[in-house]
Short mmCIF file of C-alpha atoms in Angstrom, two decimals:
data_model
loop_
_atom_site.label_atom_id
_atom_site.label_comp_id
_atom_site.label_asym_id
_atom_site.label_seq_id
_atom_site.Cartn_x
_atom_site.Cartn_y
_atom_site.Cartn_z
CA MET A 27 85.91 45.50 -39.84
CA THR A 28 84.16 43.65 -42.68
CA PRO A 29 85.38 40.17 -43.77
CA GLN A 30 86.59 41.73 -47.05
CA GLN A 31 88.62 44.35 -45.16
CA GLN A 32 90.19 41.57 -43.01
CA ALA A 33 91.11 39.62 -46.17
CA ASP A 34 92.59 42.74 -47.78
CA LEU A 35 94.68 43.45 -44.68
CA LEU A 36 96.06 39.90 -44.61
CA ARG A 37 96.97 40.09 -48.29
CA ILE A 38 98.66 43.49 -47.89
CA LEU A 39 100.49 42.29 -44.75
CA THR A 40 102.10 39.32 -46.52
CA GLU A 41 102.96 41.39 -49.61
CA GLU A 42 104.49 44.19 -47.52
CA LEU A 43 106.47 41.72 -45.44
CA ASP A 44 107.97 40.27 -48.64
CA ALA A 45 108.82 43.79 -49.85
CA LEU A 46 110.44 44.72 -46.49
CA GLU A 47 112.53 41.54 -46.56
CA ARG A 48 113.67 42.23 -50.12
CA ALA A 49 114.62 45.80 -49.13
CA GLY A 50 116.60 44.44 -46.18
CA VAL A 51 114.54 46.30 -43.57
CA VAL A 52 113.65 43.07 -41.68
CA ALA A 53 115.17 39.61 -41.74
CA LEU A 54 112.79 36.81 -40.81
CA ASP A 55 114.12 33.31 -40.29
CA PRO A 56 112.45 30.63 -42.49
CA ALA A 57 110.37 29.27 -39.58
CA GLN A 58 108.93 32.71 -38.76
CA ARG A 59 108.20 33.41 -42.46
CA GLU A 60 106.49 30.06 -42.86
CA ALA A 61 104.45 30.54 -39.69
CA ILE A 62 103.19 33.95 -40.90
CA GLN A 63 102.40 32.62 -44.40
CA LYS A 64 100.61 29.59 -42.94
CA HIS A 65 98.59 31.78 -40.57
CA ALA A 66 97.60 34.20 -43.36
CA ALA A 67 96.71 31.36 -45.75
CA ALA A 68 94.63 29.56 -43.10
CA ARG A 69 92.80 32.76 -42.11
CA LEU A 70 92.10 33.65 -45.76
CA LYS A 71 90.81 30.12 -46.41
CA ASP A 72 88.63 30.43 -43.34
CA LEU A 73 87.23 33.80 -44.49
CA ALA A 74 86.67 32.52 -48.04
CA GLY A 75 84.83 29.51 -46.67
CA GLN A 76 82.48 31.60 -44.54
CA PHE A 77 82.02 34.72 -46.63
CA ASP A 78 82.04 35.81 -50.25
CA VAL A 79 85.43 37.57 -50.03
CA ASP A 80 88.16 38.11 -52.61
CA THR A 81 91.52 36.79 -51.49
CA THR A 82 93.58 37.74 -54.57
CA GLN A 83 93.77 40.69 -56.98
CA ALA A 84 92.34 38.51 -59.78
CA GLU A 85 89.34 37.64 -57.64
CA ARG A 86 88.82 41.35 -56.91
CA GLN A 87 88.63 42.09 -60.63
CA LEU A 88 86.24 39.17 -61.09
CA SER A 89 84.08 40.58 -58.28
CA MET A 90 83.88 43.91 -60.04
CA GLY A 91 82.62 42.05 -63.10
CA MET A 92 80.07 40.26 -60.92
CA LYS A 93 78.89 43.58 -59.47
CA ILE A 94 78.34 44.94 -62.99
CA ALA A 95 76.58 41.70 -63.98
CA ALA A 96 74.44 41.95 -60.81
CA ALA A 97 73.45 45.53 -61.64
CA LEU A 98 72.58 44.70 -65.25
CA GLY A 99 70.86 41.48 -64.22
CA GLY A 100 68.84 43.35 -61.57
CA LEU A 101 67.75 45.90 -64.13
CA ALA A 102 66.77 43.17 -66.61
CA LEU A 103 64.81 41.27 -63.95
CA VAL A 104 63.00 44.46 -62.90
CA ILE A 105 62.01 45.12 -66.54
CA ALA A 106 60.96 41.46 -66.94
CA THR A 107 58.78 41.68 -63.79
CA VAL A 108 57.04 44.88 -64.94
CA LEU A 109 56.48 43.58 -68.50
CA PHE A 110 55.16 40.24 -67.21
CA LEU A 111 52.65 42.01 -64.93
CA ASN A 112 51.64 44.34 -67.80
CA ARG A 113 50.99 41.40 -70.08
CA HIS A 114 49.08 39.04 -67.82
CA LEU A 115 47.80 40.80 -64.71
CA GLY A 116 44.67 42.39 -66.17
CA ARG A 117 43.34 39.02 -67.39
CA LEU A 118 43.02 37.75 -63.82
CA PRO A 119 39.99 38.42 -61.57
CA VAL A 120 40.47 41.55 -59.44
CA TRP A 121 41.07 39.62 -56.19
CA MET A 122 43.79 37.56 -57.88
CA GLN A 123 45.41 40.70 -59.29
CA VAL A 124 45.50 42.21 -55.79
CA ALA A 125 46.79 38.96 -54.23
CA THR A 126 49.55 38.71 -56.87
CA LEU A 127 50.60 42.33 -56.46
CA VAL A 128 50.70 42.15 -52.64
CA SER A 129 52.38 38.76 -52.37
CA ALA A 130 55.10 39.39 -54.98
CA PRO A 131 57.27 41.80 -52.91
CA ILE A 132 56.75 39.74 -49.74
CA ALA A 133 57.72 36.47 -51.48
CA LEU A 134 60.74 38.09 -53.13
CA ALA A 135 61.90 39.65 -49.83
CA CYS A 136 61.62 36.25 -48.10
CA ALA A 137 63.46 34.59 -51.02
CA ALA A 138 66.27 37.16 -50.81
CA SER A 139 66.52 36.54 -47.06
CA TRP A 140 66.67 32.78 -47.58
CA ILE A 141 69.34 33.03 -50.30
CA ALA A 142 71.39 35.41 -48.10
CA ARG A 143 71.66 32.74 -45.38
CA ASP A 144 74.63 31.47 -47.36
CA GLU A 145 76.99 34.47 -47.34
CA ARG A 146 78.67 33.26 -50.55
CA ARG A 147 75.45 33.87 -52.53
CA ARG A 148 75.19 37.57 -51.61
CA TYR A 149 75.16 38.71 -55.26
CA PHE A 150 72.06 36.62 -55.90
CA SER A 151 70.35 37.78 -52.71
CA THR A 152 71.07 41.43 -53.66
CA LEU A 153 69.63 40.79 -57.11
CA VAL A 154 66.42 39.29 -55.71
CA ALA A 155 66.15 42.08 -53.10
CA VAL A 156 66.37 44.77 -55.81
CA VAL A 157 63.59 43.00 -57.71
CA ALA A 158 61.55 42.85 -54.45
CA VAL A 159 61.79 46.65 -54.09
CA ALA A 160 60.80 47.09 -57.76
CA ALA A 161 57.87 44.71 -57.22
CA PHE A 162 56.68 46.80 -54.25
CA VAL A 163 56.90 50.00 -56.31
CA ALA A 164 54.93 48.27 -59.10
CA ASN A 165 52.51 46.89 -56.48
CA LEU A 166 51.41 50.28 -55.13
CA ALA A 167 51.43 51.91 -58.58
CA ALA A 168 49.28 49.09 -60.05
CA ILE A 169 46.81 49.10 -57.12
CA GLY A 170 46.50 52.87 -57.58
CA GLY A 171 45.84 52.43 -61.32
CA LEU A 172 43.43 49.53 -60.81
CA PHE A 173 41.18 51.49 -58.44
CA ASN A 174 41.79 55.02 -59.84
CA LEU A 175 43.40 56.17 -56.59
CA ALA A 176 44.98 59.61 -56.54
CA ALA A 177 48.77 59.29 -56.23
CA SER A 178 49.67 59.68 -52.56
CA PRO A 179 52.91 61.29 -51.31
CA HIS A 180 52.98 58.66 -48.56
CA ALA A 181 53.89 56.03 -51.17
CA TRP A 182 57.45 57.44 -50.95
CA LEU A 183 57.50 56.65 -47.21
CA ALA A 184 56.28 53.08 -47.79
CA TRP A 185 58.80 52.43 -50.58
CA GLY A 186 61.59 54.02 -48.53
CA LEU A 187 60.77 52.04 -45.40
CA PHE A 188 60.57 48.74 -47.30
CA SER A 189 63.88 49.33 -49.07
CA LEU A 190 65.57 50.53 -45.86
CA ALA A 191 64.34 47.56 -43.81
CA LEU A 192 65.26 45.00 -46.48
CA GLY A 193 68.65 46.65 -47.08
CA HIS A 194 69.34 46.63 -43.34
CA HIS A 195 68.22 43.00 -43.03
CA LEU A 196 70.53 41.84 -45.84
CA GLY A 197 73.32 44.37 -45.29
CA VAL A 198 72.90 45.76 -48.83
CA ARG A 199 74.06 49.38 -48.95
CA VAL A 200 72.38 50.32 -52.23
CA LEU A 201 68.96 49.40 -50.80
CA VAL A 202 69.63 51.39 -47.61
CA ALA A 203 70.62 54.37 -49.78
CA ALA A 204 67.45 53.93 -51.90
CA GLY A 205 65.38 53.71 -48.69
CA LEU A 206 66.83 56.93 -47.28
CA THR A 207 66.26 58.64 -50.66
CA GLY A 208 62.61 57.55 -50.54
CA PHE A 209 62.31 58.99 -47.04
CA LEU A 210 63.88 62.30 -48.13
CA LEU A 211 61.53 62.51 -51.13
CA TRP A 212 58.59 61.88 -48.78
CA THR A 213 59.63 64.80 -46.58
CA SER A 214 59.91 67.04 -49.65
CA VAL A 215 56.36 66.33 -50.87
CA LEU A 216 54.75 65.83 -47.45
CA LEU A 217 53.28 69.28 -46.90
CA SER A 218 52.29 69.90 -50.53
CA GLY A 219 50.07 66.79 -50.29
CA ASP A 220 50.93 66.02 -53.91
CA PHE A 221 52.89 62.95 -55.06
CA GLY A 222 55.08 64.85 -57.49
CA ARG A 223 55.13 68.40 -56.16
CA ILE A 224 58.24 69.21 -54.15
CA ASP A 225 57.63 71.95 -51.62
CA HIS A 226 58.70 73.32 -48.21
CA LEU A 227 62.21 72.02 -48.64
CA GLU A 228 63.29 73.07 -45.14
CA ILE A 229 61.68 69.81 -43.94
CA MET A 230 63.95 67.88 -46.31
CA MET A 231 66.92 69.88 -44.98
CA ALA A 232 66.03 68.93 -41.40
CA ALA A 233 65.49 65.27 -42.36
CA GLY A 234 68.85 65.21 -44.20
CA ALA A 235 70.64 66.69 -41.18
CA VAL A 236 69.06 64.13 -38.82
CA ILE A 237 69.96 61.22 -41.16
CA ALA A 238 73.58 62.45 -41.43
CA LEU A 239 73.90 62.77 -37.65
CA ILE A 240 72.29 59.42 -36.73
CA PRO A 241 75.49 57.28 -36.97
CA GLY A 242 77.41 59.70 -34.71
CA ARG A 243 74.68 60.55 -32.20
CA TRP A 244 72.89 57.22 -31.98
CA PRO A 245 75.49 54.64 -33.10
CA GLY A 246 73.36 51.76 -31.79
CA LEU A 247 70.75 52.43 -34.49
CA VAL A 248 73.09 51.96 -37.46
CA PRO A 249 75.68 49.22 -38.01
CA GLY A 250 79.20 50.56 -38.64
CA THR A 251 79.19 49.41 -42.28
CA MET A 252 76.04 51.46 -42.96
CA ALA A 253 77.26 54.68 -41.29
CA PRO A 254 78.81 56.10 -44.53
CA VAL A 255 75.54 55.42 -46.40
CA PHE A 256 73.57 57.42 -43.81
CA ARG A 257 76.11 60.24 -43.93
CA VAL A 258 76.25 60.46 -47.73
CA ALA A 259 72.42 60.30 -48.08
CA GLY A 260 71.81 62.80 -45.27
CA VAL A 261 74.45 65.32 -46.37
CA SER A 262 73.39 65.00 -50.05
CA GLY A 263 69.70 65.49 -49.16
CA PHE A 264 70.49 68.52 -47.00
CA LEU A 265 72.72 70.19 -49.59
CA LEU A 266 70.38 69.39 -52.49
CA ALA A 267 67.51 71.07 -50.61
CA VAL A 268 69.64 74.20 -50.03
CA LEU A 269 70.72 74.17 -53.70
CA ILE A 270 67.11 73.98 -54.95
CA LEU A 271 66.00 76.69 -52.48
CA SER A 272 68.80 78.97 -53.69
CA GLN A 273 67.26 78.75 -57.19
CA GLU A 274 63.53 78.43 -56.33
CA GLY A 275 62.66 80.54 -53.30
CA ARG A 276 58.93 79.80 -53.64
CA MET A 277 59.59 76.33 -52.21
CA SER A 278 60.70 77.86 -48.90
CA VAL A 279 58.67 78.26 -45.71
CA LEU A 280 60.52 81.48 -44.86
CA PRO A 281 58.01 84.34 -44.40
CA MET A 282 59.47 86.57 -47.11
CA GLY A 283 59.45 87.07 -50.86
CA ARG A 284 60.77 84.49 -53.32
CA ARG A 285 63.84 86.52 -54.31
CA ALA A 286 64.83 87.29 -50.68
CA ALA A 287 64.60 83.58 -49.76
CA GLU A 288 66.78 82.68 -52.77
CA GLN A 289 69.42 85.22 -51.74
CA ILE A 290 69.50 83.88 -48.17
CA TYR A 291 69.96 80.30 -49.38
CA GLN A 292 72.66 81.35 -51.86
CA VAL A 293 74.74 82.62 -48.93
CA VAL A 294 73.74 79.70 -46.69
CA GLY A 295 74.67 77.25 -49.46
CA LEU A 296 78.21 78.52 -49.84
CA LEU A 297 78.75 78.67 -46.06
CA VAL A 298 77.21 75.28 -45.30
CA SER A 299 78.94 73.45 -48.16
CA THR A 300 82.27 74.88 -46.95
CA ALA A 301 81.49 73.71 -43.40
CA VAL A 302 80.50 70.25 -44.67
CA LEU A 303 83.71 70.09 -46.68
CA TRP A 304 85.72 70.96 -43.59
CA TRP A 305 83.83 68.39 -41.51
CA GLY A 306 84.61 65.69 -44.08
CA VAL A 307 88.31 66.59 -44.25
CA LYS A 308 88.65 66.79 -40.46
CA ARG A 309 86.99 63.41 -39.85
CA ASN A 310 88.54 61.86 -42.98
CA TRP A 311 85.05 60.83 -44.18
CA ALA A 312 84.77 60.54 -47.96
CA SER A 313 81.02 60.08 -47.44
CA VAL A 314 80.82 63.70 -46.23
CA PHE A 315 83.70 65.21 -48.21
CA VAL A 316 82.52 64.10 -51.68
CA PRO A 317 78.94 65.50 -51.49
CA GLY A 318 80.44 68.59 -49.80
CA ILE A 319 82.86 69.29 -52.65
CA ILE A 320 80.21 68.61 -55.33
CA ALA A 321 77.81 71.04 -53.60
CA PHE A 322 80.52 73.66 -53.06
CA VAL A 323 81.50 73.60 -56.74
CA ALA A 324 77.84 73.65 -57.82
CA PHE A 325 77.09 76.66 -55.60
CA LEU A 326 80.19 78.45 -56.85
CA LEU A 327 79.41 77.79 -60.54
CA LEU A 328 75.77 78.85 -60.13
CA ARG A 329 76.83 82.10 -58.44
CA MET A 330 79.41 82.74 -61.15
CA ALA A 331 76.78 82.10 -63.84
CA ASP A 332 74.31 84.45 -62.10
CA TRP A 333 76.84 87.23 -61.68
CA LEU A 334 78.94 86.96 -64.84
CA TRP A 335 76.97 85.21 -67.66
CA ASN A 336 75.49 88.42 -69.05
CA LEU A 337 78.39 90.60 -67.95
CA VAL A 338 81.43 89.11 -69.70
CA PRO A 339 81.97 87.36 -73.09
CA LYS A 340 81.23 83.60 -72.97
CA TYR A 341 84.88 82.60 -73.61
CA LEU A 342 85.93 84.74 -70.65
CA PHE A 343 83.24 83.16 -68.48
CA PHE A 344 84.49 79.64 -69.22
CA LEU A 345 88.09 80.80 -68.77
CA LEU A 346 87.16 82.09 -65.32
CA VAL A 347 85.42 78.77 -64.52
CA GLY A 348 88.56 76.87 -65.57
CA LEU A 349 90.81 79.15 -63.52
CA THR A 350 88.51 78.77 -60.51
CA ALA A 351 88.71 74.97 -60.86
CA ALA A 352 92.53 75.18 -60.99
CA GLY A 353 92.50 77.43 -57.91
CA LEU A 354 90.27 74.95 -56.06
CA ILE A 355 92.61 72.06 -56.92
CA ALA A 356 95.59 74.04 -55.54
CA LEU A 357 93.58 74.89 -52.40
CA PHE A 358 92.61 71.25 -51.78
CA GLN A 359 96.20 70.11 -52.30
CA ARG A 360 97.30 72.53 -49.56
CA ILE A 361 94.54 71.32 -47.26
CA ARG A 362 95.55 67.70 -47.95
CA ARG A 363 99.19 68.42 -47.07
CA ARG A 364 98.14 70.08 -43.79
CA VAL A 365 95.75 67.27 -42.86
CA MET B 16 67.54 43.30 -35.03
CA ARG B 17 68.20 42.12 -38.59
CA VAL B 18 65.37 39.54 -38.48
CA HIS B 19 63.08 42.26 -37.12
CA ALA B 20 63.99 44.34 -40.17
CA LEU B 21 62.59 41.63 -42.48
CA TRP B 22 59.34 41.64 -40.51
CA LEU B 23 59.28 45.44 -40.75
CA ALA B 24 59.63 45.18 -44.55
CA ILE B 25 56.77 42.66 -44.75
CA ALA B 26 54.63 44.75 -42.37
CA THR B 27 55.22 47.81 -44.58
CA VAL B 28 53.88 45.97 -47.65
CA ILE B 29 50.83 44.72 -45.74
CA ALA B 30 50.12 48.09 -44.08
CA ALA B 31 50.49 50.15 -47.29
CA ASN B 32 48.27 47.79 -49.27
CA GLY B 33 45.84 47.39 -46.36
CA LEU B 34 45.35 51.14 -46.03
CA GLY B 35 44.87 51.59 -49.79
CA LEU B 36 42.47 48.65 -50.13
CA TYR B 37 40.48 49.66 -47.04
CA GLY B 38 39.99 53.07 -48.70
CA VAL B 39 38.78 51.32 -51.88
CA TRP B 40 36.35 49.11 -49.90
CA GLU B 41 35.06 52.11 -47.96
CA ASN B 42 34.59 54.06 -51.20
CA ARG B 43 32.74 51.33 -53.05
CA SER B 44 30.61 49.87 -50.24
CA GLY B 45 26.98 50.95 -49.88
CA ALA B 46 25.02 53.13 -52.26
CA PRO B 47 27.18 55.12 -54.72
CA ASP B 48 27.43 58.88 -54.22
CA ALA B 49 27.12 59.41 -57.98
CA ASP B 50 26.03 57.13 -60.82
CA ILE B 51 26.19 58.81 -64.22
CA GLU B 52 26.03 57.57 -67.81
CA MET B 53 28.44 59.47 -70.02
CA THR B 54 29.71 58.95 -73.55
CA SER B 55 32.92 58.85 -75.55
CA ARG B 56 32.83 62.65 -75.57
CA GLU B 57 33.47 62.76 -71.82
CA LEU B 58 35.55 59.60 -71.42
CA ARG B 59 37.81 59.48 -74.39
CA PHE B 60 39.45 56.31 -75.62
CA TYR B 61 42.60 56.89 -77.59
CA GLY B 62 42.65 53.43 -79.05
CA SER B 63 45.26 51.70 -76.95
CA ILE B 64 44.28 48.42 -75.30
CA GLU B 65 47.03 47.27 -72.92
CA GLU B 66 48.74 43.94 -73.42
CA ASP B 67 46.68 42.46 -70.58
CA GLY B 68 43.39 43.47 -72.24
CA SER B 69 42.62 46.43 -69.94
CA ALA B 70 42.39 50.05 -71.08
CA GLN B 71 42.32 53.60 -69.75
CA LEU B 72 39.79 56.30 -70.51
CA SER B 73 40.77 59.94 -70.29
CA MET B 74 38.21 62.08 -68.46
CA GLU B 75 37.67 65.17 -70.59
CA TRP B 76 36.08 68.19 -68.93
CA ASN B 77 35.64 71.88 -69.55
CA SER B 78 35.35 74.83 -67.24
CA PRO B 79 34.60 78.54 -67.53
CA ASP B 80 37.69 80.75 -67.38
CA LYS B 81 36.14 83.09 -64.83
CA LEU B 82 34.50 80.55 -62.53
CA PHE B 83 35.24 82.22 -59.19
CA ASP B 84 35.02 85.88 -58.25
CA ALA B 85 36.80 87.52 -55.31
CA PRO B 86 34.42 86.29 -52.52
CA ARG B 87 34.59 82.68 -53.83
CA ILE B 88 38.39 82.91 -54.14
CA SER B 89 38.55 83.98 -50.52
CA GLU B 90 36.13 81.18 -49.53
CA LEU B 91 38.42 78.62 -51.25
CA LYS B 92 41.45 80.15 -49.48
CA LEU B 93 43.19 80.82 -52.79
CA GLN B 94 45.72 83.62 -53.07
CA PRO B 95 45.47 85.89 -56.12
CA ALA B 96 48.33 85.01 -58.52
CA GLY B 97 49.41 82.44 -55.96
CA GLU B 98 49.95 78.71 -56.11
CA ALA B 99 47.35 76.16 -57.19
CA LYS B 100 45.53 74.68 -54.18
CA PRO B 101 43.71 71.36 -53.71
CA VAL B 102 39.92 71.69 -53.67
CA TRP B 103 36.87 69.47 -54.23
CA VAL B 104 35.40 69.99 -57.66
CA ALA B 105 31.77 69.53 -58.77
CA LEU B 106 31.52 68.30 -62.38
CA GLU B 107 28.09 68.50 -63.98
CA TYR B 108 27.24 66.27 -66.94
CA GLY B 109 25.11 68.23 -69.42
CA GLY B 110 22.53 70.49 -67.80
CA THR B 111 22.59 74.25 -67.38
CA SER B 112 26.36 74.58 -66.85
CA TRP B 113 26.97 72.83 -70.21
CA GLN B 114 24.40 75.11 -71.93
CA LYS B 115 26.05 78.21 -70.48
CA TRP B 116 29.54 77.05 -71.37
CA SER B 117 28.63 75.92 -74.91
CA GLN B 118 26.85 79.24 -75.63
CA GLY B 119 30.06 81.03 -74.74
CA VAL B 120 32.16 78.95 -77.15
CA GLU B 121 29.58 78.30 -79.88
CA ARG B 122 31.75 79.89 -82.52
CA LEU B 123 34.39 77.21 -81.97
CA GLU B 124 34.50 74.37 -84.44
CA GLY B 125 33.76 70.85 -83.29
CA ILE B 126 31.43 71.83 -80.43
CA GLY B 127 29.55 68.59 -81.13
CA GLU B 128 32.65 66.67 -80.06
CA GLN B 129 33.27 68.66 -76.89
CA SER B 130 32.86 67.08 -73.49
CA ARG B 131 29.65 68.06 -71.72
CA LEU B 132 31.27 67.49 -68.35
CA ILE B 133 31.67 70.96 -66.86
CA ALA B 134 33.61 71.84 -63.70
CA PHE B 135 31.12 74.41 -62.40
CA ASP B 136 31.68 74.64 -58.66
CA ALA B 137 34.27 73.87 -55.99
CA GLY B 138 34.55 73.75 -52.22
CA LEU B 139 36.79 72.69 -49.38
CA ASP B 140 34.35 70.08 -48.00
CA PRO B 141 32.93 67.42 -50.37
CA ALA B 142 29.90 66.80 -48.13
CA VAL B 143 28.93 70.49 -48.25
CA LEU B 144 29.46 70.49 -52.03
CA ARG B 145 27.20 67.45 -52.35
CA GLU B 146 24.52 69.14 -50.21
CA ARG B 147 24.68 72.09 -52.57
CA HIS B 148 24.38 69.82 -55.65
CA PRO B 149 22.48 66.72 -54.52
CA ASP B 150 21.78 65.21 -57.97
CA GLY B 151 24.07 62.17 -58.05
CA ARG B 152 22.74 61.27 -61.55
CA ARG B 153 24.25 64.44 -62.99
CA VAL B 154 26.93 65.82 -60.64
CA LEU B 155 30.19 64.05 -59.91
CA ILE B 156 32.42 65.29 -57.07
CA VAL B 157 36.16 64.67 -57.31
CA ARG B 158 39.41 66.03 -55.94
CA GLY B 159 41.03 68.73 -58.04
CA THR B 160 43.10 71.89 -58.03
CA ALA B 161 42.09 75.52 -58.42
CA VAL B 162 44.03 78.69 -58.95
CA ALA B 163 43.32 82.42 -58.67
CA ARG B 164 44.75 84.62 -61.38
CA GLU B 165 46.08 88.18 -61.27
CA ASP B 166 42.89 89.53 -62.91
CA GLY B 167 40.93 88.62 -59.76
CA PHE B 168 39.16 85.54 -61.17
CA GLY B 169 39.77 81.92 -60.35
CA ARG B 170 39.31 78.61 -62.19
CA ILE B 171 39.71 74.87 -61.91
CA ILE B 172 42.95 73.68 -63.49
CA GLY B 173 43.02 69.95 -62.81
CA ILE B 174 41.28 66.90 -61.41
CA ALA B 175 42.91 64.09 -59.43
CA HIS B 176 41.58 61.25 -61.59
CA PRO B 177 42.25 62.27 -65.19
CA ARG B 178 42.36 58.64 -66.32
CA LEU B 179 39.99 55.85 -65.34
CA TYR B 180 40.79 52.13 -65.53
CA VAL B 181 38.65 49.88 -67.73
CA PRO B 182 38.88 46.19 -66.76
CA ALA B 183 39.80 43.64 -69.45
CA GLY B 184 36.28 42.15 -69.30
CA ILE B 185 34.56 45.27 -70.67
CA ALA B 186 37.42 46.98 -72.55
CA PRO B 187 36.51 45.24 -75.90
CA ASN B 188 33.31 47.36 -75.95
CA LEU B 189 35.40 50.47 -76.50
CA VAL B 190 35.53 51.90 -80.01
CA VAL B 191 37.80 54.74 -81.07
CA PRO B 192 35.51 57.76 -81.68
CA GLN B 193 35.67 59.16 -85.23
CA PRO B 194 35.34 62.94 -85.81
CA GLY B 195 31.79 63.87 -86.81
CA LYS B 196 30.40 60.40 -86.10
CA GLY B 197 29.12 61.17 -82.59
CA PRO B 198 29.52 59.05 -79.45
CA ARG B 199 30.45 55.40 -80.00
CA TYR B 200 30.01 53.97 -76.52
CA VAL B 201 28.25 54.67 -73.25
CA VAL B 202 30.15 54.55 -69.97
CA ARG B 203 28.60 54.20 -66.54
CA VAL B 204 30.74 56.08 -64.01
CA ARG B 205 30.15 55.68 -60.31
CA SER B 206 31.80 57.26 -57.30
CA GLY B 207 31.49 56.32 -53.66
CA LYS B 208 31.77 57.54 -50.11
CA LYS B 209 35.33 58.79 -50.62
CA PHE B 210 34.44 60.45 -53.93
CA VAL B 211 36.81 58.27 -55.99
CA PRO B 212 35.21 57.46 -59.40
CA TRP B 213 35.34 54.14 -61.21
CA ILE B 214 33.97 52.68 -64.40
CA ALA B 215 31.16 50.25 -63.70
CA ASP B 216 30.27 49.41 -67.30
CA VAL B 217 30.94 50.19 -70.93
CA GLN B 218 28.37 49.46 -73.65
CA PRO B 219 28.82 50.05 -77.36
CA GLY B 220 26.30 52.36 -79.00
CA ALA B 221 25.29 56.00 -79.11
CA LYS B 222 23.55 58.06 -76.44
CA GLU B 223 22.74 61.72 -76.76
#
């Protein structure tokens, strides 16, 4: 359980206890009530002293504001870094340009690590870590431009690994997610040998499946707080690969024609997204359920568009889409009641 | 574990840069594979100097539409009407391939502005391609892509280094070429052991 979850539980416990007393369900004597309140207050103070946790609803709202500020600030700092390098880098001798480009992500990663030693400064450490990842992306891109290097697909692996390692080191989920996305992109361009040409998407499917299964199969490799990130990235990567293959069969390794491969993946997509949906509901994992439902709806809409777009008037098509959505809502409500 | 992750992040930066820079050193060390003087017709400057004083030149090249016949397509392992495949491309500056190509398109206007860099051959091994065309003062070998069409002929459709970096120190020598005024600068392009080109010098002035 994270420190924030512990703080939330303590807050809910005291609020619920008050509500139960008011409703006459329990009757605590003043000494017991005071002991519980003192314990909760002391524990919350302890948590707030050690970690950057919100102990009241007002603090939670303030934290949301800080998250938005951190995201905007990170974006602004990334733009500032890129513009600064654009303006001044080329005026330096080549060896100084290279030294600056290589040392910037390392220095920023170390700075983020140093700032994160005080848990209460985690917003700042996240901000610096995001800039470190951007600096590494700019580093490889600028070195490539400086020496006319052909864009390499392996840059995705390097960027992914850096982001994953730094995110894991600091416990920043967004960096872990970015790292896994980089890894998935690397697998999708690996065999084409081209930086931007996605091909042989079955490799991305396999990589997505492995990433989604890591937290369950090898729990020692991933901390509990990062398990949902692995599942959401893995399941999304897997389903996205199937979705693309169902529309672009030429990206498949299957030894058959483009159209036949597309038809196979159209069926596979509907079946697999349904299975993923069921897996998410059964385990009560939003990290699996949400990408599952998005993929299921996407597959369904694409099939409907393929089958019906030219067959029925447009108003009827959208009416059918709306009715299908209503049907899905009713279906999920029934599933929810059963679960 | 978490401290190890920081070291892994740092090692990734060092390894990725190390591999890239080792490739650059390997490419540029020793005698260049090609050393060619071209002009603003082949390396076009579109008039934009970056904020840091550097610039980029766009490598302009031409190629015959029916460069490869069926045996060459098979040699390059291209599939008719299939996907574009990576190959090594031989680009000749001027010479007989330019004469042949320009005769074919003589009726076109502005031939005097056209690039004389012609993609005239390709192969799967750059060393074999260089053996076939040993003149490093005229033939540049670079990575590229080729495709075979449905009509049974193949052609080059791209090169891996369409833009070359001009350092801030020599970028001021670039002048935007004006139509009908001929070349405005001379560029010395070199490439090395790994067949990656770079701009060694830019001098203002005309060269025909």
